[in-house]
């Protein structure tokens, strides 16, 4: 796991750095004396785990943790035990009291590894929720497997960790995110037009720079997807200029 250390105390920061470098499951990307520089670093570098001091001049570790991506794990470090309960408010993996004992540090790392394994298992379960066949998929929803024929699926809306499938004559909600669902569908048939919408291009009746029309429904095109969308349509049997 890629990790960083944030602590304003040089000695404490050095202690955690040494513990990290002794653990073969961790890859240290950097050490920081404050949250601001760490935040700039994390904008450009993927970080799995943060060892974060609770109290620092110019910024509270708890507040910084609340701003992190939900995928980033946090292990708090502090000389004070009274902040331990507050750490649960931000779903911290563990809370280490300084000076940090190596065995206690190893326990915290193992918790992070177990949590990462659990997330991978859940992702695998999502992928297994779809069983691909030739012209259709079986999608698990409401404790049943529903047969979804590709040609009957008009478009799909992503709603957080769920997808709403707009079918011919019906709608279907499935507990999987849009990216994971799209990976299981035919790539020459379904195309993403925005962060939250995937369309079946066989049902597109018209499109311009702003939206895609499917029947009476107009679906907005995201700026980041416009160029790819038009190249996709040109590559799939578009005739004329």
PDB file of C-alpha atoms in Angstrom:
ATOM      1  CA  UNK A   1       0.000   0.000   0.000  1.00  0.00           C
ATOM      2  CA  UNK A   2       1.185   3.501  -0.849  1.00  0.00           C
ATOM      3  CA  UNK A   3       1.304   5.654   2.274  1.00  0.00           C
ATOM      4  CA  UNK A   4       2.399   9.054   3.597  1.00  0.00           C
ATOM      5  CA  UNK A   5       3.167  10.426   7.060  1.00  0.00           C
ATOM      6  CA  UNK A   6       1.848  13.782   8.298  1.00  0.00           C
ATOM      7  CA  UNK A   7       3.175  15.065  11.627  1.00  0.00           C
ATOM      8  CA  UNK A   8       4.503  18.469  12.685  1.00  0.00           C
ATOM      9  CA  UNK A   9       6.884  16.922  15.237  1.00  0.00           C
ATOM     10  CA  UNK A  10      10.183  15.898  13.541  1.00  0.00           C
ATOM     11  CA  UNK A  11      10.988  13.112  16.011  1.00  0.00           C
ATOM     12  CA  UNK A  12       7.512  11.608  15.849  1.00  0.00           C
ATOM     13  CA  UNK A  13       7.528  11.861  12.061  1.00  0.00           C
ATOM     14  CA  UNK A  14      10.903  10.112  11.911  1.00  0.00           C
ATOM     15  CA  UNK A  15       9.682   7.327  14.214  1.00  0.00           C
ATOM     16  CA  UNK A  16       6.704   6.562  11.974  1.00  0.00           C
ATOM     17  CA  UNK A  17       8.918   6.780   8.893  1.00  0.00           C
ATOM     18  CA  UNK A  18      11.245   4.116  10.276  1.00  0.00           C
ATOM     19  CA  UNK A  19       8.328   1.861  11.190  1.00  0.00           C
ATOM     20  CA  UNK A  20       6.865   2.224   7.705  1.00  0.00           C
ATOM     21  CA  UNK A  21      10.151   1.413   5.984  1.00  0.00           C
ATOM     22  CA  UNK A  22      10.493  -1.753   8.079  1.00  0.00           C
ATOM     23  CA  UNK A  23       7.110  -3.041   6.886  1.00  0.00           C
ATOM     24  CA  UNK A  24       7.315  -4.806   3.505  1.00  0.00           C
ATOM     25  CA  UNK A  25       3.580  -4.279   2.864  1.00  0.00           C
ATOM     26  CA  UNK A  26       3.984  -0.472   2.834  1.00  0.00           C
ATOM     27  CA  UNK A  27       5.531   1.860   0.276  1.00  0.00           C
ATOM     28  CA  UNK A  28       6.390   5.278   1.720  1.00  0.00           C
ATOM     29  CA  UNK A  29       5.733   8.090  -0.753  1.00  0.00           C
ATOM     30  CA  UNK A  30       6.562  11.042   1.481  1.00  0.00           C
ATOM     31  CA  UNK A  31       6.640  12.678   4.910  1.00  0.00           C
ATOM     32  CA  UNK A  32       5.029  16.065   5.595  1.00  0.00           C
ATOM     33  CA  UNK A  33       5.042  18.497   8.478  1.00  0.00           C
ATOM     34  CA  UNK A  34       1.600  19.896   7.637  1.00  0.00           C
ATOM     35  CA  UNK A  35      -1.689  19.037   5.968  1.00  0.00           C
ATOM     36  CA  UNK A  36      -1.493  21.688   3.223  1.00  0.00           C
ATOM     37  CA  UNK A  37       1.622  20.286   1.532  1.00  0.00           C
ATOM     38  CA  UNK A  38       0.295  16.760   1.938  1.00  0.00           C
ATOM     39  CA  UNK A  39      -2.976  17.756   0.256  1.00  0.00           C
ATOM     40  CA  UNK A  40      -1.074  19.194  -2.726  1.00  0.00           C
ATOM     41  CA  UNK A  41       0.922  15.963  -2.997  1.00  0.00           C
ATOM     42  CA  UNK A  42      -2.215  13.817  -2.874  1.00  0.00           C
ATOM     43  CA  UNK A  43      -3.762  15.775  -5.727  1.00  0.00           C
ATOM     44  CA  UNK A  44      -1.155  14.241  -8.055  1.00  0.00           C
ATOM     45  CA  UNK A  45      -0.293  10.941  -6.357  1.00  0.00           C
ATOM     46  CA  UNK A  46      -2.522   8.022  -5.340  1.00  0.00           C
ATOM     47  CA  UNK A  47      -2.264   7.385  -1.601  1.00  0.00           C
ATOM     48  CA  UNK A  48      -3.870   4.343   0.027  1.00  0.00           C
ATOM     49  CA  UNK A  49      -3.030   5.058   3.661  1.00  0.00           C
ATOM     50  CA  UNK A  50      -2.234   8.186   5.699  1.00  0.00           C
ATOM     51  CA  UNK A  51      -0.559   8.187   9.104  1.00  0.00           C
ATOM     52  CA  UNK A  52      -1.969  11.441  10.428  1.00  0.00           C
ATOM     53  CA  UNK A  53      -1.228  13.449  13.577  1.00  0.00           C
ATOM     54  CA  UNK A  54      -4.403  14.704  15.259  1.00  0.00           C
ATOM     55  CA  UNK A  55      -3.114  18.051  16.507  1.00  0.00           C
ATOM     56  CA  UNK A  56      -0.936  20.231  14.270  1.00  0.00           C
ATOM     57  CA  UNK A  57      -0.343  23.994  14.055  1.00  0.00           C
ATOM     58  CA  UNK A  58      -2.468  25.560  11.333  1.00  0.00           C
ATOM     59  CA  UNK A  59      -4.793  22.614  10.900  1.00  0.00           C
ATOM     60  CA  UNK A  60      -6.603  19.802  12.715  1.00  0.00           C
ATOM     61  CA  UNK A  61      -5.948  16.259  11.585  1.00  0.00           C
ATOM     62  CA  UNK A  62      -9.600  15.333  12.082  1.00  0.00           C
ATOM     63  CA  UNK A  63     -10.741  18.097   9.738  1.00  0.00           C
ATOM     64  CA  UNK A  64      -8.148  17.093   7.149  1.00  0.00           C
ATOM     65  CA  UNK A  65      -9.344  13.479   7.318  1.00  0.00           C
ATOM     66  CA  UNK A  66     -12.921  14.571   6.585  1.00  0.00           C
ATOM     67  CA  UNK A  67     -11.752  16.133   3.319  1.00  0.00           C
ATOM     68  CA  UNK A  68     -10.001  13.004   2.056  1.00  0.00           C
ATOM     69  CA  UNK A  69     -11.341  10.708  -0.619  1.00  0.00           C
ATOM     70  CA  UNK A  70     -13.425   7.971   0.995  1.00  0.00           C
ATOM     71  CA  UNK A  71     -11.099   5.388  -0.544  1.00  0.00           C
ATOM     72  CA  UNK A  72      -8.120   6.737   1.433  1.00  0.00           C
ATOM     73  CA  UNK A  73      -7.544   5.017   4.772  1.00  0.00           C
ATOM     74  CA  UNK A  74      -6.390   6.941   7.855  1.00  0.00           C
ATOM     75  CA  UNK A  75      -4.464   5.859  10.937  1.00  0.00           C
ATOM     76  CA  UNK A  76      -4.328   8.647  13.515  1.00  0.00           C
ATOM     77  CA  UNK A  77      -1.299   9.237  15.717  1.00  0.00           C
ATOM     78  CA  UNK A  78      -1.438  11.364  18.860  1.00  0.00           C
ATOM     79  CA  UNK A  79       0.054  11.830  22.302  1.00  0.00           C
ATOM     80  CA  UNK A  80      -3.470  12.304  23.662  1.00  0.00           C
ATOM     81  CA  UNK A  81      -6.025   9.530  24.116  1.00  0.00           C
ATOM     82  CA  UNK A  82      -9.036  11.860  24.419  1.00  0.00           C
ATOM     83  CA  UNK A  83      -9.321  12.240  20.632  1.00  0.00           C
ATOM     84  CA  UNK A  84      -9.738   8.509  20.041  1.00  0.00           C
ATOM     85  CA  UNK A  85     -13.547   8.581  20.075  1.00  0.00           C
ATOM     86  CA  UNK A  86     -13.607  11.459  17.574  1.00  0.00           C
ATOM     87  CA  UNK A  87     -11.527   9.404  15.157  1.00  0.00           C
ATOM     88  CA  UNK A  88     -14.471   7.051  14.638  1.00  0.00           C
ATOM     89  CA  UNK A  89     -16.471   9.958  13.213  1.00  0.00           C
ATOM     90  CA  UNK A  90     -14.206   9.913  10.156  1.00  0.00           C
ATOM     91  CA  UNK A  91     -14.009   6.098   9.909  1.00  0.00           C
ATOM     92  CA  UNK A  92     -10.359   5.913  10.882  1.00  0.00           C
ATOM     93  CA  UNK A  93      -8.715   2.489  10.604  1.00  0.00           C
ATOM     94  CA  UNK A  94      -6.940   2.869  13.953  1.00  0.00           C
ATOM     95  CA  UNK A  95      -5.693   5.315  16.582  1.00  0.00           C
ATOM     96  CA  UNK A  96      -2.079   5.041  17.740  1.00  0.00           C
ATOM     97  CA  UNK A  97      -0.894   6.715  20.937  1.00  0.00           C
ATOM     98  CA  UNK A  98       2.626   8.140  20.922  1.00  0.00           C
ATOM     99  CA  UNK A  99       5.215   6.901  21.450  1.00  0.00           C
ATOM    100  CA  UNK A 100       4.075   4.234  18.995  1.00  0.00           C
ATOM    101  CA  UNK A 101       5.180   0.706  19.848  1.00  0.00           C
ATOM    102  CA  UNK A 102       6.231  -1.451  16.841  1.00  0.00           C
ATOM    103  CA  UNK A 103       3.771  -4.222  17.705  1.00  0.00           C
ATOM    104  CA  UNK A 104       0.912  -1.752  17.979  1.00  0.00           C
ATOM    105  CA  UNK A 105       1.960  -0.209  14.668  1.00  0.00           C
ATOM    106  CA  UNK A 106       1.945  -3.650  13.028  1.00  0.00           C
ATOM    107  CA  UNK A 107      -1.603  -4.237  14.294  1.00  0.00           C
ATOM    108  CA  UNK A 108      -2.779  -0.997  12.713  1.00  0.00           C
ATOM    109  CA  UNK A 109      -1.172  -1.892   9.389  1.00  0.00           C
ATOM    110  CA  UNK A 110      -2.828  -5.307   9.461  1.00  0.00           C
ATOM    111  CA  UNK A 111      -6.209  -3.648  10.036  1.00  0.00           C
ATOM    112  CA  UNK A 112      -5.596  -1.486   6.963  1.00  0.00           C
ATOM    113  CA  UNK A 113      -4.596  -4.531   4.897  1.00  0.00           C
ATOM    114  CA  UNK A 114      -7.708  -6.428   6.033  1.00  0.00           C
ATOM    115  CA  UNK A 115      -9.913  -3.460   5.170  1.00  0.00           C
ATOM    116  CA  UNK A 116      -8.321  -3.160   1.713  1.00  0.00           C
ATOM    117  CA  UNK A 117      -8.911  -6.881   1.132  1.00  0.00           C
ATOM    118  CA  UNK A 118     -12.547  -6.455   2.155  1.00  0.00           C
ATOM    119  CA  UNK A 119     -13.002  -3.630  -0.367  1.00  0.00           C
ATOM    120  CA  UNK A 120     -11.493  -5.780  -3.126  1.00  0.00           C
ATOM    121  CA  UNK A 121     -13.829  -8.630  -2.163  1.00  0.00           C
ATOM    122  CA  UNK A 122     -16.855  -6.343  -2.351  1.00  0.00           C
ATOM    123  CA  UNK A 123     -15.748  -5.139  -5.777  1.00  0.00           C
ATOM    124  CA  UNK A 124     -15.446  -8.742  -6.916  1.00  0.00           C
ATOM    125  CA  UNK A 125     -18.939  -9.415  -5.623  1.00  0.00           C
ATOM    126  CA  UNK A 126     -20.220  -6.489  -7.689  1.00  0.00           C
ATOM    127  CA  UNK A 127     -18.573  -7.869 -10.790  1.00  0.00           C
ATOM    128  CA  UNK A 128     -20.028 -11.301 -10.103  1.00  0.00           C
ATOM    129  CA  UNK A 129     -23.510  -9.764  -9.813  1.00  0.00           C
ATOM    130  CA  UNK A 130     -23.560  -9.782 -13.611  1.00  0.00           C
ATOM    131  CA  UNK A 131     -23.386 -12.979 -15.638  1.00  0.00           C
ATOM    132  CA  UNK A 132     -22.699 -12.205 -19.281  1.00  0.00           C
ATOM    133  CA  UNK A 133     -24.381 -14.177 -22.074  1.00  0.00           C
ATOM    134  CA  UNK A 134     -24.446 -13.651 -25.880  1.00  0.00           C
ATOM    135  CA  UNK A 135     -27.122 -10.997 -26.398  1.00  0.00           C
ATOM    136  CA  UNK A 136     -28.120 -10.308 -22.823  1.00  0.00           C
ATOM    137  CA  UNK A 137     -26.991 -10.214 -19.212  1.00  0.00           C
ATOM    138  CA  UNK A 138     -28.548 -11.508 -16.036  1.00  0.00           C
ATOM    139  CA  UNK A 139     -28.503  -8.737 -13.453  1.00  0.00           C
ATOM    140  CA  UNK A 140     -29.172  -9.283  -9.765  1.00  0.00           C
ATOM    141  CA  UNK A 141     -31.787  -6.899  -8.362  1.00  0.00           C
ATOM    142  CA  UNK A 142     -34.274  -7.236  -5.504  1.00  0.00           C
ATOM    143  CA  UNK A 143     -32.950 -10.718  -4.710  1.00  0.00           C
ATOM    144  CA  UNK A 144     -33.781 -11.951  -8.224  1.00  0.00           C
ATOM    145  CA  UNK A 145     -31.841 -12.413 -11.450  1.00  0.00           C
ATOM    146  CA  UNK A 146     -33.358 -10.326 -14.231  1.00  0.00           C
ATOM    147  CA  UNK A 147     -32.691 -11.088 -17.888  1.00  0.00           C
ATOM    148  CA  UNK A 148     -31.729  -7.850 -19.619  1.00  0.00           C
ATOM    149  CA  UNK A 149     -31.566  -8.043 -23.415  1.00  0.00           C
ATOM    150  CA  UNK A 150     -29.051  -5.515 -24.738  1.00  0.00           C
ATOM    151  CA  UNK A 151     -31.359  -4.274 -27.492  1.00  0.00           C
ATOM    152  CA  UNK A 152     -34.111  -3.556 -24.945  1.00  0.00           C
ATOM    153  CA  UNK A 153     -31.888  -1.324 -22.791  1.00  0.00           C
ATOM    154  CA  UNK A 154     -32.290   2.324 -23.842  1.00  0.00           C
ATOM    155  CA  UNK A 155     -29.899   4.039 -21.444  1.00  0.00           C
ATOM    156  CA  UNK A 156     -28.463   3.737 -17.931  1.00  0.00           C
ATOM    157  CA  UNK A 157     -28.226   6.333 -15.164  1.00  0.00           C
ATOM    158  CA  UNK A 158     -25.642   6.077 -12.398  1.00  0.00           C
ATOM    159  CA  UNK A 159     -26.814   7.093  -8.919  1.00  0.00           C
ATOM    160  CA  UNK A 160     -23.880   6.819  -6.444  1.00  0.00           C
ATOM    161  CA  UNK A 161     -23.271   3.063  -6.083  1.00  0.00           C
ATOM    162  CA  UNK A 162     -26.412   2.081  -7.985  1.00  0.00           C
ATOM    163  CA  UNK A 163     -27.540   2.078 -11.604  1.00  0.00           C
ATOM    164  CA  UNK A 164     -31.024   2.684 -12.975  1.00  0.00           C
ATOM    165  CA  UNK A 165     -31.578   0.827 -16.249  1.00  0.00           C
ATOM    166  CA  UNK A 166     -34.186   2.375 -18.524  1.00  0.00           C
ATOM    167  CA  UNK A 167     -35.617  -0.526 -20.508  1.00  0.00           C
ATOM    168  CA  UNK A 168     -38.326  -0.783 -23.108  1.00  0.00           C
ATOM    169  CA  UNK A 169     -41.453  -0.765 -20.920  1.00  0.00           C
ATOM    170  CA  UNK A 170     -39.752  -0.983 -17.535  1.00  0.00           C
ATOM    171  CA  UNK A 171     -36.987   0.269 -15.232  1.00  0.00           C
ATOM    172  CA  UNK A 172     -34.535  -1.759 -13.178  1.00  0.00           C
ATOM    173  CA  UNK A 173     -32.344  -0.700 -10.226  1.00  0.00           C
ATOM    174  CA  UNK A 174     -29.134  -2.658  -9.669  1.00  0.00           C
ATOM    175  CA  UNK A 175     -26.581  -2.375  -6.860  1.00  0.00           C
ATOM    176  CA  UNK A 176     -23.423  -1.731  -8.877  1.00  0.00           C
ATOM    177  CA  UNK A 177     -21.728   1.503  -9.918  1.00  0.00           C
ATOM    178  CA  UNK A 178     -21.855   2.771 -13.491  1.00  0.00           C
ATOM    179  CA  UNK A 179     -18.183   2.151 -14.294  1.00  0.00           C
ATOM    180  CA  UNK A 180     -18.314  -1.481 -13.154  1.00  0.00           C
ATOM    181  CA  UNK A 181     -21.550  -2.109 -15.068  1.00  0.00           C
ATOM    182  CA  UNK A 182     -20.224  -0.566 -18.289  1.00  0.00           C
ATOM    183  CA  UNK A 183     -17.180  -2.867 -18.155  1.00  0.00           C
ATOM    184  CA  UNK A 184     -19.532  -5.855 -18.381  1.00  0.00           C
ATOM    185  CA  UNK A 185     -21.509  -4.564 -21.392  1.00  0.00           C
ATOM    186  CA  UNK A 186     -20.618  -4.739 -25.117  1.00  0.00           C
ATOM    187  CA  UNK A 187     -18.196  -1.877 -25.766  1.00  0.00           C
ATOM    188  CA  UNK A 188     -19.387  -1.471 -29.359  1.00  0.00           C
ATOM    189  CA  UNK A 189     -22.990  -0.956 -28.235  1.00  0.00           C
ATOM    190  CA  UNK A 190     -22.963   1.071 -25.009  1.00  0.00           C
ATOM    191  CA  UNK A 191     -21.138   4.386 -24.675  1.00  0.00           C
ATOM    192  CA  UNK A 192     -20.775   6.835 -21.810  1.00  0.00           C
ATOM    193  CA  UNK A 193     -21.961  10.377 -22.616  1.00  0.00           C
ATOM    194  CA  UNK A 194     -21.474  11.952 -19.177  1.00  0.00           C
ATOM    195  CA  UNK A 195     -20.311  11.110 -15.681  1.00  0.00           C
ATOM    196  CA  UNK A 196     -23.696   9.626 -14.826  1.00  0.00           C
ATOM    197  CA  UNK A 197     -25.220   8.394 -18.129  1.00  0.00           C
ATOM    198  CA  UNK A 198     -24.495   5.536 -20.550  1.00  0.00           C
ATOM    199  CA  UNK A 199     -26.561   5.138 -23.724  1.00  0.00           C
ATOM    200  CA  UNK A 200     -27.294   2.285 -26.101  1.00  0.00           C
ATOM    201  CA  UNK A 201     -26.284   3.867 -29.425  1.00  0.00           C
ATOM    202  CA  UNK A 202     -28.764   1.702 -31.362  1.00  0.00           C
ATOM    203  CA  UNK A 203     -31.590   3.627 -29.690  1.00  0.00           C
ATOM    204  CA  UNK A 204     -30.152   7.110 -30.319  1.00  0.00           C
ATOM    205  CA  UNK A 205     -32.489   8.972 -32.685  1.00  0.00           C
ATOM    206  CA  UNK A 206     -30.345  12.137 -32.949  1.00  0.00           C
ATOM    207  CA  UNK A 207     -27.545  14.078 -31.280  1.00  0.00           C
ATOM    208  CA  UNK A 208     -25.748  17.400 -31.403  1.00  0.00           C
ATOM    209  CA  UNK A 209     -22.971  19.064 -29.401  1.00  0.00           C
ATOM    210  CA  UNK A 210     -25.216  19.431 -26.365  1.00  0.00           C
ATOM    211  CA  UNK A 211     -27.331  16.312 -26.004  1.00  0.00           C
ATOM    212  CA  UNK A 212     -28.304  12.861 -27.192  1.00  0.00           C
ATOM    213  CA  UNK A 213     -31.943  12.095 -27.935  1.00  0.00           C
ATOM    214  CA  UNK A 214     -33.483   8.686 -27.278  1.00  0.00           C
ATOM    215  CA  UNK A 215     -37.167   8.764 -28.125  1.00  0.00           C
ATOM    216  CA  UNK A 216     -38.587  11.816 -26.320  1.00  0.00           C
ATOM    217  CA  UNK A 217     -35.736  11.870 -23.780  1.00  0.00           C
ATOM    218  CA  UNK A 218     -32.876  14.383 -24.204  1.00  0.00           C
ATOM    219  CA  UNK A 219     -29.712  13.428 -22.308  1.00  0.00           C
ATOM    220  CA  UNK A 220     -26.995  16.036 -21.776  1.00  0.00           C
ATOM    221  CA  UNK A 221     -23.461  15.356 -23.038  1.00  0.00           C
ATOM    222  CA  UNK A 222     -20.638  16.005 -20.557  1.00  0.00           C
ATOM    223  CA  UNK A 223     -17.820  18.230 -21.763  1.00  0.00           C
ATOM    224  CA  UNK A 224     -15.184  15.619 -20.959  1.00  0.00           C
ATOM    225  CA  UNK A 225     -17.003  12.978 -23.023  1.00  0.00           C
ATOM    226  CA  UNK A 226     -17.965  14.985 -26.132  1.00  0.00           C
ATOM    227  CA  UNK A 227     -14.913  14.289 -28.311  1.00  0.00           C
ATOM    228  CA  UNK A 228     -14.873  10.562 -27.571  1.00  0.00           C
ATOM    229  CA  UNK A 229     -18.640  10.295 -28.088  1.00  0.00           C
ATOM    230  CA  UNK A 230     -18.520  11.744 -31.606  1.00  0.00           C
ATOM    231  CA  UNK A 231     -15.543   9.612 -32.583  1.00  0.00           C
ATOM    232  CA  UNK A 232     -17.480   6.583 -31.316  1.00  0.00           C
ATOM    233  CA  UNK A 233     -20.485   7.410 -33.465  1.00  0.00           C
ATOM    234  CA  UNK A 234     -18.383   8.112 -36.532  1.00  0.00           C
ATOM    235  CA  UNK A 235     -16.697   4.743 -36.128  1.00  0.00           C
ATOM    236  CA  UNK A 236     -20.017   2.901 -35.900  1.00  0.00           C
ATOM    237  CA  UNK A 237     -21.815   3.186 -39.230  1.00  0.00           C
ATOM    238  CA  UNK A 238     -22.374   6.942 -39.484  1.00  0.00           C
ATOM    239  CA  UNK A 239     -23.105   7.836 -43.110  1.00  0.00           C
ATOM    240  CA  UNK A 240     -22.841  11.310 -44.684  1.00  0.00           C
ATOM    241  CA  UNK A 241     -21.194  14.578 -43.669  1.00  0.00           C
TER     242      UNK A 241
END
